[in-house]
Amino acid sequence: MTLRQSLVSGLGLLASLSSGAVLPRGGGAELAGYPNPNDQQLFNIEKAAGGLLPNGKITKLSAAAIANLQVIAINEQFEVAYFTSLINNITSGQHGYSPQSLSSPMSTGRMLETLNAILAQEALHDLGAVSFLKAFKSSFVPEPCTYAFPTTNIQESISLISTVTSLVLGTLQDVTQALAQNGDDGLARIIASIIGQEGEQNGFFRLVTDVLPAEKPFLTTSIGAYAWSALQSFLVKCPFDLNVIPLPIFPPLNVHTKVKQQDMTVTYSADLHKYGESFVKSLHKDKLWITYLGGQQVPISVPVSSFELKGTTVEVCAEFPWSKNILDGFIIAALTNSSNFAGPDDLPAGTLAAPGLIEVEHSDYW
Ligand SMILES: *[C@@H]1O[C@H](CO)[C@@H](O)[C@H](O)[C@H]1NC(C)=O
Ligand SMILES: *[C@@H]1O[C@H](CO)[C@@H](O)[C@H](O)[C@H]1NC(C)=O
C-alpha cells in the first residue's frame, strides 16, 4: 500500500469514530503528493504543519553539511513512515492503540490532531533537506525506504519514537558542530529551529508516556555515526546503497537491565560478527569499557566488570555511574575498546558497538 492509499484508507475509518471526536486537521490526508508534492500539495502539507518551508537564501553548503542533510532526510523519511503507521493504527482502532490506554490518557481526537501536525512537520523537515540537496546538486538525494517497526501498542510506540527523537536531538548538536566547523552559517539557523521543534514534540511524547517532559538542563549529545547505526534496525529495503553515507555502521548495543536513578550494574550485549571471529576472540575484559554520553559531559568510560563470549556475541556488565554524574533522562551507552575520550568526535575510532539507548526511570515522578 502506498502512503497515499494508507492515508486514504485511514480516512474512511475516521468516519466511524464517535460523533463527539474532533477530526484532525485535513482528516489525515494532508500528505497527498509526498514525497514529490506539486505546489498545491506542498501548500496543503504546509497548512497542516502550521508553516512554510524556509525561504532564506543559502549561498554555500560544505560537503559535510551535504552528508548531514542526507542523513537528516533519511531519518525524517523514516519518521514520516512511522507516524503514518501510528496514525493508521489509531484511526483503524487497532487493539492496543487507543490513546486512552496511554499511561497519561488522551482523547483520540486530540491525539490525532497532534500526530497529524507532527507528521506534516516531519514531512517538511524531509522536503526542506531534499530541496537543499537538489539545489546544491548533491550526487545523492535519499528517497524513502521500506521499514519495519517493532512496536505493537501506542505506549511502546510513542516511547520508542521519543527515544529516537532524543537521539536525533543529540545528533543535531553534532550537525550544528559540523556546520560551525565548515562555516555553513545559513543552515545553522534552520537546524537550530528544527532542534527546538523536535524538542516540542518530545515534551509531548514524554508527557503522554508518563516520563518527566523536560528531562535535563543540557540534552544528551550524540554523533552522526550512532544515529546512522540506530536507524539501521528500522530499514528493510532502501532504493540506494547504504554505503553512500560516509559514516560507520556499528552493531547495536543491547541493554538488558531496566536502568534507574541509582548506581547499579547494567548488563549489555552485542553481536560483533562483522569484525570477524579472530578479532572477537582477541577481545579481553581489561581492554573493554562501557562509555556513556549524558548531557554535555565528556564521554564517561567505565571498565567492564564481567565479560563473556558466546560465539561472536559479547555479554558484559558495567556500572551505571548515576550518583556522581546525575545521569537522568536519555543516556547513550557504547561498548568501546579505549577510554579517556576527549569528546564525542573521538568516539567512532574506539567504538565496537553502539548505541545502547537508555531511558532512566524517574523514581519519584507523579
Ligand atoms: C502499527 O501496527 C502494526 C501491526 O500491528 C505494527 O506492526 C506496527 O509496528 C504499528 N506501528 C507503530 C508505529 O506502532
Ligand atoms: C578498536 O576497535 C576498532 C574497530 O571499531 C579497531 O579498528 C581498532 O583497531 C580497535 N582498537 C584497539 C586499541 O583495539
Coordinates of C-alpha atoms and ligand atoms in Angstrom, one line a residue:
M1 CA 0.0 0.0 0.0
T2 CA 1.4 3.4 -0.8
L3 CA 1.5 6.2 1.8
R4 CA -1.3 7.9 -0.1
Q5 CA -3.5 4.8 -0.1
S6 CA -2.9 4.1 3.5
L7 CA -3.8 7.6 4.4
V8 CA -7.0 7.5 2.3
S9 CA -8.0 4.1 3.9
G10 CA -7.4 5.7 7.3
L11 CA -9.8 8.4 6.3
G12 CA -12.6 6.0 5.7
L13 CA -12.1 4.6 9.2
L14 CA -12.1 8.0 10.7
A15 CA -15.7 8.4 9.7
S16 CA -16.6 5.6 12.1
L17 CA -15.3 7.5 15.1
S18 CA -17.9 8.5 17.6
S19 CA -19.5 11.8 16.6
G20 CA -18.0 13.6 19.6
A21 CA -14.5 13.0 18.3
V22 CA -12.7 16.0 16.9
L23 CA -11.5 15.3 13.4
P24 CA -7.8 16.1 12.9
R25 CA -7.0 19.0 10.5
G26 CA -7.2 17.8 7.0
G27 CA -8.6 14.5 8.1
G28 CA -5.2 12.8 7.8
A29 CA -4.8 13.3 4.1
E30 CA -2.5 16.3 4.1
L31 CA 0.5 14.3 2.9
A32 CA -1.1 13.9 -0.5
G33 CA 1.7 14.0 -3.1
Y34 CA 4.5 13.3 -0.6
P35 CA 7.5 12.8 -1.3
N36 CA 7.1 14.6 -4.6
P37 CA 4.2 17.1 -4.0
N38 CA 3.2 19.6 -6.6
D39 CA 2.9 23.3 -5.5
Q40 CA -0.7 22.9 -4.3
Q41 CA 0.0 19.7 -2.5
L42 CA 3.1 21.2 -0.8
F43 CA 1.0 24.1 0.3
N44 CA -1.5 21.7 1.8
I45 CA 1.3 20.0 3.8
E46 CA 2.5 23.4 4.9
K47 CA -1.0 24.3 6.1
A48 CA -1.2 21.0 8.1
A49 CA 2.2 21.7 9.5
G50 CA 1.4 25.2 10.6
G51 CA 4.1 27.0 8.5
L52 CA 6.0 27.2 5.3
L53 CA 9.4 25.8 4.2
P54 CA 12.4 28.2 4.9
N55 CA 12.8 30.7 2.0
G56 CA 16.0 32.5 3.0
K57 CA 19.0 32.4 0.6
I58 CA 21.7 29.9 1.4
T59 CA 24.8 30.6 -0.7
K60 CA 27.0 27.7 0.2
L61 CA 26.9 24.2 1.7
S62 CA 30.0 22.2 2.6
A63 CA 30.5 18.6 1.8
A64 CA 30.0 17.8 5.5
A65 CA 26.7 19.7 5.5
I66 CA 25.5 17.8 2.5
A67 CA 26.3 14.5 4.1
N68 CA 24.5 15.7 7.3
L69 CA 21.4 16.7 5.2
Q70 CA 21.4 13.2 3.6
V71 CA 21.2 11.5 7.0
I72 CA 18.6 14.0 8.2
A73 CA 16.5 13.3 5.1
I74 CA 16.7 9.5 5.6
N75 CA 15.8 9.9 9.2
E76 CA 12.9 12.2 8.5
Q77 CA 11.5 9.9 5.9
F78 CA 11.6 7.1 8.4
E79 CA 9.7 9.3 10.9
V80 CA 7.1 10.1 8.2
A81 CA 6.5 6.4 7.7
Y82 CA 6.5 5.8 11.4
F83 CA 3.9 8.5 12.2
T84 CA 1.8 7.4 9.2
S85 CA 1.7 3.9 10.6
L86 CA 1.0 5.1 14.1
I87 CA -1.9 7.3 12.9
N88 CA -3.3 4.5 10.8
N89 CA -3.2 2.2 13.8
I90 CA -5.1 4.7 15.9
T91 CA -7.7 5.6 13.3
S92 CA -8.3 1.9 12.5
G93 CA -9.0 1.2 16.1
Q94 CA -6.3 -1.4 16.2
H95 CA -6.1 -3.3 19.5
G96 CA -3.7 -1.6 21.9
Y97 CA -3.7 1.8 20.1
S98 CA -6.4 3.7 21.9
P99 CA -4.9 6.9 23.2
Q100 CA -6.9 6.3 26.4
S101 CA -4.7 3.3 27.1
L102 CA -1.6 5.6 27.5
S103 CA -0.2 6.0 31.0
S104 CA -1.2 9.6 30.6
P105 CA -4.5 9.1 28.7
M106 CA -5.6 11.5 26.0
S107 CA -8.7 11.8 23.7
T108 CA -8.4 10.2 20.3
G109 CA -9.3 13.4 18.5
R110 CA -6.6 15.5 20.2
M111 CA -4.0 12.7 19.8
L112 CA -4.8 12.5 16.0
E113 CA -4.7 16.3 15.6
T114 CA -1.3 16.4 17.3
L115 CA 0.1 13.5 15.4
N116 CA -1.2 14.8 12.0
A117 CA 0.6 18.1 12.7
I118 CA 3.8 16.3 13.6
L119 CA 3.5 14.1 10.5
A120 CA 3.3 17.1 8.3
Q121 CA 6.1 18.9 10.2
E122 CA 8.4 15.8 9.7
A123 CA 7.5 15.7 6.0
L124 CA 8.6 19.3 5.7
H125 CA 11.9 18.7 7.5
D126 CA 12.5 16.0 4.9
L127 CA 11.3 18.1 1.9
G128 CA 13.4 21.0 3.2
A129 CA 16.6 18.8 3.4
V130 CA 15.9 17.3 0.0
S131 CA 15.3 20.7 -1.6
F132 CA 18.7 21.9 -0.3
L133 CA 20.4 18.7 -1.6
K134 CA 18.8 19.3 -5.0
A135 CA 19.7 23.0 -5.1
F136 CA 23.3 22.2 -4.3
K137 CA 23.5 19.3 -6.8
S138 CA 24.1 16.6 -4.3
S139 CA 25.1 13.4 -6.1
F140 CA 22.7 11.5 -3.8
V141 CA 19.3 12.6 -2.7
P142 CA 17.6 10.0 -0.5
E143 CA 14.2 8.5 -1.4
P144 CA 12.0 6.7 1.1
C145 CA 12.9 3.1 2.1
T146 CA 10.6 0.4 3.4
Y147 CA 10.7 0.0 7.1
A148 CA 9.9 -2.4 9.9
F149 CA 8.6 -1.2 13.3
P150 CA 8.9 -3.3 16.4
T151 CA 6.1 -1.7 18.4
T152 CA 2.6 -3.3 18.9
N153 CA 0.8 -0.8 21.2
I154 CA 0.6 3.0 21.5
Q155 CA 2.5 3.3 24.7
E156 CA 5.5 1.4 23.3
S157 CA 5.1 3.2 20.0
I158 CA 5.3 6.7 21.5
S159 CA 8.1 5.7 23.9
L160 CA 10.2 4.4 21.0
I161 CA 9.7 7.5 18.9
S162 CA 10.5 9.6 21.9
T163 CA 13.8 7.7 22.3
V164 CA 14.5 8.1 18.6
T165 CA 13.7 11.8 18.9
S166 CA 16.1 12.2 21.8
L167 CA 18.8 10.5 19.7
V168 CA 18.0 12.9 16.9
L169 CA 18.1 15.9 19.2
G170 CA 21.6 14.8 20.3
T171 CA 22.7 14.2 16.7
L172 CA 21.5 17.6 15.6
Q173 CA 24.1 19.0 18.0
D174 CA 26.7 17.1 16.1
V175 CA 25.3 18.5 12.8
T176 CA 25.5 22.1 14.3
Q177 CA 29.1 21.5 15.3
A178 CA 29.9 20.4 11.7
L179 CA 28.1 23.4 10.3
A180 CA 30.2 25.7 12.6
Q181 CA 33.4 23.9 11.7
N182 CA 32.7 24.4 8.0
G183 CA 31.2 27.9 8.1
D184 CA 27.8 26.8 6.9
D185 CA 26.1 29.8 8.6
G186 CA 22.8 29.9 6.7
L187 CA 21.8 26.4 7.5
A188 CA 22.8 26.7 11.2
R189 CA 19.8 28.9 11.9
I190 CA 17.4 26.5 10.3
I191 CA 18.9 23.4 12.1
A192 CA 18.5 25.3 15.4
S193 CA 14.9 25.9 14.6
I194 CA 14.4 22.2 14.0
I195 CA 16.1 21.3 17.3
G196 CA 13.6 23.4 19.2
Q197 CA 10.8 21.9 17.1
E198 CA 11.8 18.3 17.8
G199 CA 12.1 19.3 21.5
E200 CA 8.5 20.5 21.5
Q201 CA 7.5 17.1 20.0
N202 CA 9.5 15.2 22.6
G203 CA 8.0 17.1 25.5
F204 CA 4.6 15.9 24.3
F205 CA 5.8 12.3 23.7
R206 CA 7.3 12.2 27.2
L207 CA 4.3 13.7 28.8
V208 CA 1.8 11.2 27.4
T209 CA 4.0 8.2 28.2
D210 CA 4.4 9.5 31.8
V211 CA 8.0 10.5 32.0
L212 CA 9.3 13.9 33.1
P213 CA 8.7 16.1 30.0
A214 CA 11.8 18.3 30.5
E215 CA 14.4 15.7 31.4
K216 CA 17.7 17.6 32.0
P217 CA 19.3 21.0 31.6
F218 CA 21.6 20.2 28.7
L219 CA 20.3 17.4 26.4
T220 CA 22.5 14.4 25.9
T221 CA 24.7 14.7 22.9
S222 CA 25.2 12.1 20.2
I223 CA 27.2 11.7 16.9
G224 CA 26.1 11.0 13.4
A225 CA 27.6 7.5 13.3
Y226 CA 25.5 6.5 16.3
A227 CA 22.2 7.9 14.8
W228 CA 23.0 6.2 11.5
S229 CA 23.7 2.9 13.2
A230 CA 20.5 3.1 15.2
L231 CA 18.5 3.8 12.1
Q232 CA 19.6 0.5 10.5
S233 CA 17.3 -1.5 12.7
F234 CA 14.2 0.1 11.0
L235 CA 15.4 -0.1 7.4
V236 CA 14.2 -3.1 5.4
K237 CA 15.0 -2.1 1.8
C238 CA 16.3 1.2 0.5
P239 CA 16.4 2.4 -3.1
F240 CA 20.1 3.3 -2.6
D241 CA 23.3 1.8 -1.4
L242 CA 23.7 2.4 2.4
N243 CA 27.5 2.9 1.8
V244 CA 26.7 6.1 0.1
I245 CA 26.6 7.7 3.6
P246 CA 30.2 8.3 4.7
L247 CA 29.6 7.1 8.3
P248 CA 30.4 3.8 10.0
I249 CA 27.6 1.4 11.0
F250 CA 28.1 -0.1 14.4
P251 CA 26.4 -3.2 15.7
P252 CA 23.7 -2.3 18.2
L253 CA 24.5 -2.4 21.9
N254 CA 21.6 -4.2 23.7
V255 CA 20.7 -3.0 27.2
H256 CA 19.3 -5.8 29.3
T257 CA 18.7 -4.0 32.6
K258 CA 16.0 -1.5 33.5
V259 CA 18.1 1.5 34.5
K260 CA 17.1 3.6 37.5
Q261 CA 18.3 6.8 39.2
Q262 CA 20.9 4.9 41.3
D263 CA 24.3 3.4 41.0
M264 CA 23.7 0.0 39.6
T265 CA 25.2 -2.8 37.5
V266 CA 23.9 -3.0 33.9
T267 CA 24.1 -5.9 31.5
Y268 CA 24.9 -5.3 27.9
S269 CA 25.3 -7.5 24.8
A270 CA 26.4 -7.1 21.2
D271 CA 26.9 -9.4 18.3
L272 CA 30.3 -8.4 16.9
H273 CA 30.4 -10.8 14.0
K274 CA 31.1 -8.0 11.5
Y275 CA 34.6 -7.7 12.9
G276 CA 35.4 -11.4 12.3
E277 CA 35.9 -14.3 14.7
S278 CA 39.6 -13.8 15.3
F279 CA 39.1 -10.1 16.3
V280 CA 36.3 -11.1 18.7
K281 CA 38.4 -13.9 20.2
S282 CA 41.2 -11.4 20.8
L283 CA 39.0 -9.2 23.0
H284 CA 40.0 -9.0 26.6
K285 CA 38.0 -7.8 29.7
D286 CA 40.7 -5.4 30.7
K287 CA 40.6 -3.6 27.3
L288 CA 36.8 -3.0 27.2
W289 CA 34.7 -0.2 28.6
I290 CA 31.2 1.0 28.5
T291 CA 31.3 4.6 27.6
Y292 CA 28.3 6.9 28.4
L293 CA 27.1 10.1 26.8
G294 CA 25.0 12.0 29.2
G295 CA 24.1 15.7 28.9
Q296 CA 27.1 17.8 27.8
Q297 CA 29.7 15.8 29.9
V298 CA 32.7 14.5 28.1
P299 CA 32.3 10.7 27.4
I300 CA 32.3 8.8 30.7
S301 CA 34.1 5.4 30.4
V302 CA 33.6 2.7 33.0
P303 CA 35.6 -0.6 32.8
V304 CA 33.5 -3.7 32.2
S305 CA 33.2 -5.8 35.4
S306 CA 32.4 -9.1 33.6
F307 CA 32.9 -10.4 30.1
E308 CA 31.5 -13.5 28.5
L309 CA 31.7 -14.6 24.9
K310 CA 29.0 -16.7 23.2
G311 CA 30.1 -17.2 19.6
T312 CA 30.6 -13.7 18.3
T313 CA 28.2 -12.2 20.9
V314 CA 29.8 -10.5 23.9
E315 CA 28.0 -10.0 27.1
V316 CA 29.4 -7.5 29.5
C317 CA 28.4 -5.9 32.8
A318 CA 29.4 -2.4 33.8
E319 CA 28.5 0.2 36.4
F320 CA 25.9 2.9 35.6
P321 CA 27.6 5.8 37.5
W322 CA 24.4 7.7 38.2
S323 CA 25.0 9.5 41.5
K324 CA 28.3 11.1 40.6
N325 CA 27.1 12.3 37.2
I326 CA 23.4 12.7 37.7
L327 CA 22.6 10.6 34.6
D328 CA 18.9 11.4 34.3
G329 CA 16.7 11.1 31.2
F330 CA 18.1 9.9 27.9
I331 CA 21.6 8.4 28.1
I332 CA 23.6 6.7 25.4
A333 CA 26.0 3.8 26.1
A334 CA 28.7 2.4 23.8
L335 CA 31.0 -0.6 24.0
T336 CA 34.5 0.8 23.5
N337 CA 38.0 -0.6 23.2
S338 CA 39.6 2.6 24.7
S339 CA 38.7 5.2 27.3
N340 CA 39.5 8.8 28.3
F341 CA 37.9 10.2 25.2
A342 CA 38.4 13.9 24.9
G343 CA 35.0 14.4 23.3
P344 CA 32.2 12.8 21.2
D345 CA 34.2 13.3 18.0
D346 CA 36.8 10.7 19.2
L347 CA 34.2 8.0 19.8
P348 CA 33.9 6.4 16.4
A349 CA 37.6 5.3 16.3
G350 CA 37.1 3.4 19.7
T351 CA 33.6 2.1 19.3
L352 CA 32.8 -1.6 18.9
A353 CA 29.0 -1.5 19.4
A354 CA 26.6 1.4 19.8
P355 CA 24.3 3.0 20.5
G356 CA 22.8 1.4 23.6
L357 CA 19.7 3.6 24.3
I358 CA 18.8 4.1 27.9
E359 CA 15.8 6.0 29.3
V360 CA 16.5 6.3 33.0
E361 CA 13.4 5.5 35.0
H362 CA 12.5 8.6 37.1
S363 CA 11.7 7.1 40.5
D364 CA 9.7 9.9 42.1
Y365 CA 7.7 11.3 39.2
W366 CA 4.0 11.7 39.9
Ligands
LIG1 C1 1.1 -0.5 13.6 O1 0.5 -1.8 13.7 C2 1.3 -2.7 13.0 C3 0.5 -4.1 13.1 O2 0.3 -4.4 14.4 C4 2.7 -2.9 13.7 O3 3.5 -3.8 13.1 C5 3.4 -1.5 13.7 O4 4.6 -1.6 14.4 C6 2.4 -0.4 14.3 N1 3.1 0.9 14.1 C7 3.5 1.6 15.1 C8 4.2 2.9 14.7 O5 3.5 1.3 16.2
LIG2 C1 39.1 -0.8 18.4 O1 38.1 -1.3 17.5 C2 38.2 -0.8 16.2 C3 37.0 -1.3 15.5 O2 35.9 -0.4 15.6 C4 39.5 -1.2 15.6 O3 39.6 -0.7 14.3 C5 40.7 -0.7 16.5 O4 41.9 -1.1 16.0 C6 40.5 -1.1 17.9 N1 41.5 -0.5 18.8 C7 42.1 -1.2 19.7 C8 43.0 -0.4 20.6 O5 42.0 -2.4 19.9

